[in-house]
Amino acid sequence: MSELITMLGCQRPIIQGPVGEMNSPRLVAAICEAGAYGMLALGFSDADRTRQLVKEVKSLTDKPFGANLMLLNPNNPGILEALADAGVKTITTSVGNPKTVYQRIHELGMKGLHVSLSLVHAMRAEEAGVDGIVITGAESGGLRSTEPESTNMVLIPLVVDHVRLPIVAAGGIADSRGYRAALALGAQGVQIGTRFIATEESTAHEKWKQAIVQCGDGETILIPLKRMNMRAVLTPALKKQMSEPGFDLTGRYRLEDVPKAWGTGDFDLFPAGAGQVSALIGDIKPVRDIIKEMVSAGI
Ligand SMILES: Cc1cc2nc3c(=O)[nH]c(=O)nc-3n(C[C@H](O)[C@H](O)[C@H](O)COP(=O)(O)O)c2cc1C
């Protein structure tokens, strides 16, 4: 049994990636029931909301599940206690310095994997005392760096060679081929974002799911924000706007508009977030079918 599987306490080394603050207890539970590790996305939540979400997930599954903490959230101390009280054993942390929070995570008897975007980032997290790394390649959905980035084919083995912790690969994985490739490159597991948005159990708006299903090769772009970029679907409408004289992506979209835009399917307000792997996703499926196919080679 790998160190990662021991940490997660589930059957398959497949972790649900947090997507903003989109929380569907039904999706988390479906992922756990299929043998993988469902996760709440706590973003800027607080302890009360965490307790409520945990209760809802526990009413649907008795399998272990985790949560992602955004390290810029001032409510994290209360959230951590709520998670520890609920018996959550392993969490992930994103966006921010892990040094500050890992001492507390360990005092509470929990373990954590830190989401990193580069080798340097991963090595710093190891020094800060994290228990594992989720390494996310340039192809992945979500916030990306404004610095040049490597894709997972290079990044996974690079981080495996330099960091002595369990490595989880995130970005570009939607089926058994991507899953097996990530394990072959040395990762102990995978984290999935985009594929789980386009599922029956996801609460994502139907227009968001369809934007992913219809997205083809080369049809995502990086939307420039203040200090980060966000990967999003390049829809035919956005492509047309971008071809108009004087159109400038810089400063056009605001991160504050994301919840409303994605929640209502208003992609003029902010384009639909998704990874490059959208090109491989052609339908909306139940989670159990996705995970069953992903592990069909028996690993
Ligand atoms: C629309 C969208 C929003 C995301 N938001 C977050 C987030 O708030 N925090 C985070 O750590 N990761 C976030 N991610 C990254 C995912 O958790 C996951 O690592 C990533 O999607 C993996 O790549 P994939 O989309 O190719 O599967 C987001 C991903 C997507 C697609």
XYZ file of C-alpha atoms and ligand atoms in Angstrom:
330
model
C 0.000 0.000 0.000
C 1.448 3.399 -0.958
C 2.131 6.119 1.595
C -0.528 8.226 -0.123
C -3.231 5.550 0.125
C -2.370 5.090 3.820
C -2.730 8.852 4.324
C -6.046 9.081 2.481
C -7.574 5.860 3.809
C -9.460 5.200 0.563
C -9.081 2.454 -2.043
C -7.879 4.447 -5.070
C -5.284 7.252 -5.172
C -7.654 9.674 -6.893
C -8.396 13.019 -5.203
C -11.192 15.429 -6.054
C -9.610 18.810 -6.868
C -11.211 21.871 -5.286
C -12.987 24.121 -7.785
C -13.380 27.595 -6.306
C -15.942 27.227 -3.535
C -18.215 24.945 -5.543
C -19.376 22.342 -3.050
C -21.666 19.478 -3.799
C -21.891 17.021 -0.883
C -23.498 14.625 -3.395
C -20.420 14.824 -5.637
C -18.001 14.424 -2.697
C -19.941 11.380 -1.463
C -20.187 9.842 -4.956
C -16.410 10.113 -5.350
C -15.868 8.450 -1.941
C -18.399 5.715 -2.683
C -16.514 4.977 -5.931
C -13.368 4.299 -3.858
C -11.610 7.665 -4.335
C -11.102 10.709 -2.066
C -13.822 13.365 -2.201
C -12.955 16.850 -0.965
C -14.809 19.904 0.216
C -13.540 23.191 -1.256
C -13.442 25.592 1.679
C -11.993 28.718 0.008
C -13.077 31.694 2.158
C -15.600 29.641 4.212
C -15.801 29.589 7.993
C -16.125 26.963 10.747
C -19.966 26.955 10.787
C -20.249 26.441 7.053
C -17.587 23.700 7.298
C -19.588 21.890 10.014
C -22.722 22.095 7.864
C -20.969 20.723 4.756
C -19.279 17.945 6.738
C -22.661 16.947 8.185
C -24.208 16.798 4.709
C -21.380 14.623 3.331
C -21.566 12.299 6.357
C -25.285 11.814 5.779
C -24.417 10.417 2.325
C -21.288 8.336 2.959
C -19.347 6.783 5.832
C -16.126 6.711 3.779
C -13.206 9.067 4.541
C -13.139 12.439 2.788
C -11.029 15.584 2.984
C -11.104 19.311 2.431
C -9.020 21.961 0.716
C -7.996 25.045 2.676
C -7.084 28.248 0.919
C -4.199 29.568 2.994
C -5.219 33.226 2.622
C -8.454 32.540 4.535
C -8.322 34.112 8.033
C -10.948 31.576 9.234
C -8.624 28.582 8.796
C -7.905 28.010 12.541
C -11.636 27.456 13.233
C -12.071 25.422 10.058
C -9.181 23.124 11.049
C -10.742 22.455 14.444
C -14.115 21.732 12.847
C -12.444 19.249 10.460
C -10.435 17.574 13.240
C -13.596 17.271 15.409
C -15.325 15.603 12.466
C -12.513 13.042 12.163
C -11.085 14.326 8.857
C -7.568 12.913 8.617
C -6.009 14.390 5.476
C -6.513 17.757 3.805
C -4.897 19.793 1.044
C -3.751 23.406 1.200
C -3.500 25.923 -1.653
C -2.448 29.492 -2.452
C -0.215 30.794 0.312
C 2.690 29.903 2.557
C 2.256 26.423 4.102
C 4.758 27.157 6.913
C 2.201 28.996 9.020
C -0.446 26.288 9.118
C 1.269 22.865 9.090
C 2.325 22.944 12.740
C -1.357 23.288 13.684
C -2.436 20.612 11.171
C -0.024 18.172 12.829
C -0.995 19.174 16.393
C -4.567 18.272 15.473
C -3.398 14.838 14.298
C -4.026 15.552 10.629
C -1.849 15.386 7.530
C -1.766 17.720 4.576
C -0.637 17.878 0.970
C 0.278 21.278 -0.429
C -0.696 22.274 -3.961
C 2.406 23.509 -5.830
C 2.831 24.891 -9.335
C 6.577 24.375 -9.862
C 9.625 22.457 -8.591
C 10.838 25.432 -6.513
C 7.396 25.834 -5.007
C 7.291 22.087 -4.149
C 10.776 22.132 -2.571
C 9.810 25.123 -0.407
C 6.677 23.292 0.721
C 8.765 20.229 1.660
C 11.005 22.472 3.800
C 7.904 23.921 5.451
C 6.992 20.424 6.711
C 4.079 19.388 4.486
C 3.257 15.655 4.199
C 2.860 15.477 0.426
C 2.711 17.573 -2.723
C -0.036 17.990 -5.296
C 1.937 19.150 -8.317
C -0.128 20.910 -10.946
C 1.208 21.257 -14.479
C 0.608 24.158 -16.853
C -2.228 22.290 -18.604
C -4.376 22.157 -15.498
C -7.506 24.155 -14.740
C -7.672 26.829 -12.032
C -5.301 29.655 -11.132
C -1.925 29.588 -12.826
C 1.281 31.530 -12.366
C 2.196 34.469 -14.613
C 5.721 32.956 -14.824
C 6.607 30.458 -17.589
C 5.435 26.977 -16.480
C 6.174 23.321 -17.266
C 3.635 20.723 -18.287
C 3.207 17.511 -16.302
C 5.243 15.281 -18.615
C 8.317 17.197 -17.359
C 7.114 18.461 -14.001
C 6.029 15.164 -12.392
C 9.355 13.287 -12.823
C 11.264 16.453 -11.934
C 9.449 16.837 -8.627
C 9.614 13.068 -7.956
C 13.413 13.290 -8.398
C 13.873 16.207 -5.993
C 11.200 15.908 -3.310
C 11.067 12.968 -0.893
C 7.338 13.056 -0.217
C 4.340 11.378 -1.858
C 3.544 13.253 -5.088
C 0.051 13.639 -6.551
C -0.210 14.776 -10.168
C -2.891 17.286 -11.154
C -3.657 18.529 -14.633
C -4.627 16.886 -17.882
C -6.050 13.668 -16.422
C -9.541 12.538 -17.406
C -9.300 8.812 -18.082
C -7.288 5.633 -17.527
C -4.567 6.724 -19.971
C -3.795 9.925 -18.068
C -4.070 8.122 -14.726
C -1.618 5.393 -15.732
C 0.748 7.953 -17.301
C 0.882 9.978 -14.067
C 1.679 6.827 -12.059
C 4.294 5.785 -14.629
C 5.972 9.200 -14.216
C 6.346 8.531 -10.495
C 3.255 10.094 -8.924
C 1.518 8.036 -6.218
C -1.864 9.427 -7.211
C -3.796 11.996 -9.209
C -6.005 14.989 -8.523
C -8.886 15.597 -10.906
C -10.603 18.952 -11.455
C -12.204 19.453 -14.860
C -13.454 15.861 -15.413
C -15.400 15.965 -12.134
C -17.083 19.283 -13.074
C -18.626 17.557 -16.095
C -20.422 14.847 -14.109
C -24.038 14.115 -13.296
C -23.415 14.706 -9.579
C -21.653 18.070 -9.990
C -23.701 21.175 -9.151
C -21.928 23.160 -11.892
C -24.302 25.108 -14.145
C -25.399 23.128 -17.221
C -23.820 25.782 -19.505
C -20.480 25.264 -17.710
C -20.642 21.498 -18.198
C -21.509 22.018 -21.881
C -18.649 24.521 -22.351
C -16.282 21.739 -21.201
C -17.904 19.060 -23.365
C -17.753 21.308 -26.440
C -14.193 22.547 -25.837
C -11.721 21.187 -28.407
C -7.973 21.025 -28.897
C -6.308 24.397 -28.252
C -9.544 25.895 -26.990
C -8.526 27.040 -23.518
C -6.643 30.243 -22.739
C -5.079 31.947 -19.749
C -7.123 34.909 -18.573
C -4.751 37.506 -17.075
C -5.757 38.662 -13.583
C -3.847 40.878 -11.141
C -1.039 38.556 -10.050
C -2.224 35.225 -11.480
C -3.801 33.780 -14.611
C -6.955 31.656 -14.773
C -7.333 28.905 -17.363
C -10.694 29.086 -19.115
C -12.541 27.800 -22.160
C -12.030 29.790 -25.345
C -15.614 29.665 -26.626
C -16.452 30.645 -30.229
C -17.998 33.881 -28.823
C -14.792 34.800 -26.956
C -12.671 33.879 -29.974
C -14.778 36.262 -32.094
C -14.474 39.089 -29.544
C -10.714 38.563 -29.379
C -10.415 38.982 -33.141
C -12.049 42.430 -32.976
C -9.672 45.386 -33.302
C -8.635 46.906 -29.966
C -9.768 43.912 -27.863
C -7.465 43.468 -24.861
C -7.778 40.563 -22.409
C -5.656 42.356 -19.787
C -7.822 43.895 -17.096
C -11.019 42.803 -18.812
C -12.118 40.175 -16.262
C -12.161 40.307 -12.441
C -11.702 37.355 -10.070
C -14.534 38.746 -7.880
C -16.982 38.017 -10.736
C -16.123 34.306 -10.921
C -18.766 32.978 -8.457
C -21.609 34.830 -10.222
C -20.347 34.070 -13.740
C -19.824 30.336 -13.174
C -22.901 30.044 -10.966
C -25.202 31.480 -13.644
C -23.368 30.438 -16.796
C -22.710 34.100 -17.724
C -19.411 33.621 -19.501
C -19.346 37.224 -20.800
C -18.850 38.206 -17.178
C -16.008 35.677 -16.749
C -15.184 32.784 -19.119
C -15.861 29.178 -17.995
C -12.969 27.822 -15.948
C -11.533 24.498 -17.152
C -8.292 22.697 -17.968
C -6.844 21.744 -21.358
C -8.119 18.221 -20.679
C -11.603 19.487 -21.633
C -10.667 18.516 -25.199
C -10.771 14.852 -24.069
C -14.144 15.156 -22.347
C -17.078 14.429 -24.639
C -19.956 13.706 -22.280
C -21.478 14.215 -18.849
C -21.154 10.961 -16.901
C -21.792 9.621 -13.413
C -18.689 9.712 -11.212
C -18.644 5.948 -10.659
C -18.292 5.337 -14.440
C -15.356 7.756 -14.674
C -13.496 6.217 -11.736
C -14.263 2.642 -12.823
C -12.784 3.317 -16.273
C -9.828 5.236 -14.793
C -8.707 2.274 -12.681
C -9.698 -0.373 -15.246
C -6.092 -1.554 -15.669
C -6.229 -2.703 -12.050
C -3.911 -0.078 -10.499
C -12.577 25.933 -12.711
C -11.514 25.480 -11.772
C -11.346 26.123 -10.542
C -10.357 25.678 -9.657
N -10.246 26.278 -8.429
C -9.284 25.840 -7.565
C -9.186 26.392 -6.261
O -9.991 27.239 -5.859
N -8.196 25.958 -5.439
C -7.313 24.990 -5.850
O -6.431 24.603 -5.088
N -7.412 24.422 -7.083
C -8.367 24.836 -7.931
N -8.484 24.244 -9.158
C -7.514 23.202 -9.550
C -8.115 21.796 -9.329
O -8.295 21.544 -7.977
C -7.209 20.712 -9.946
O -5.941 20.715 -9.347
C -7.042 20.900 -11.433
O -8.269 21.201 -12.018
C -6.454 19.661 -12.078
O -6.373 19.818 -13.453
P -7.516 19.323 -14.481
O -8.515 20.440 -14.485
O -6.807 19.164 -15.746
O -8.088 18.056 -13.908
C -9.503 24.629 -10.032
C -9.705 23.986 -11.258
C -10.690 24.389 -12.116
C -10.887 23.657 -13.412
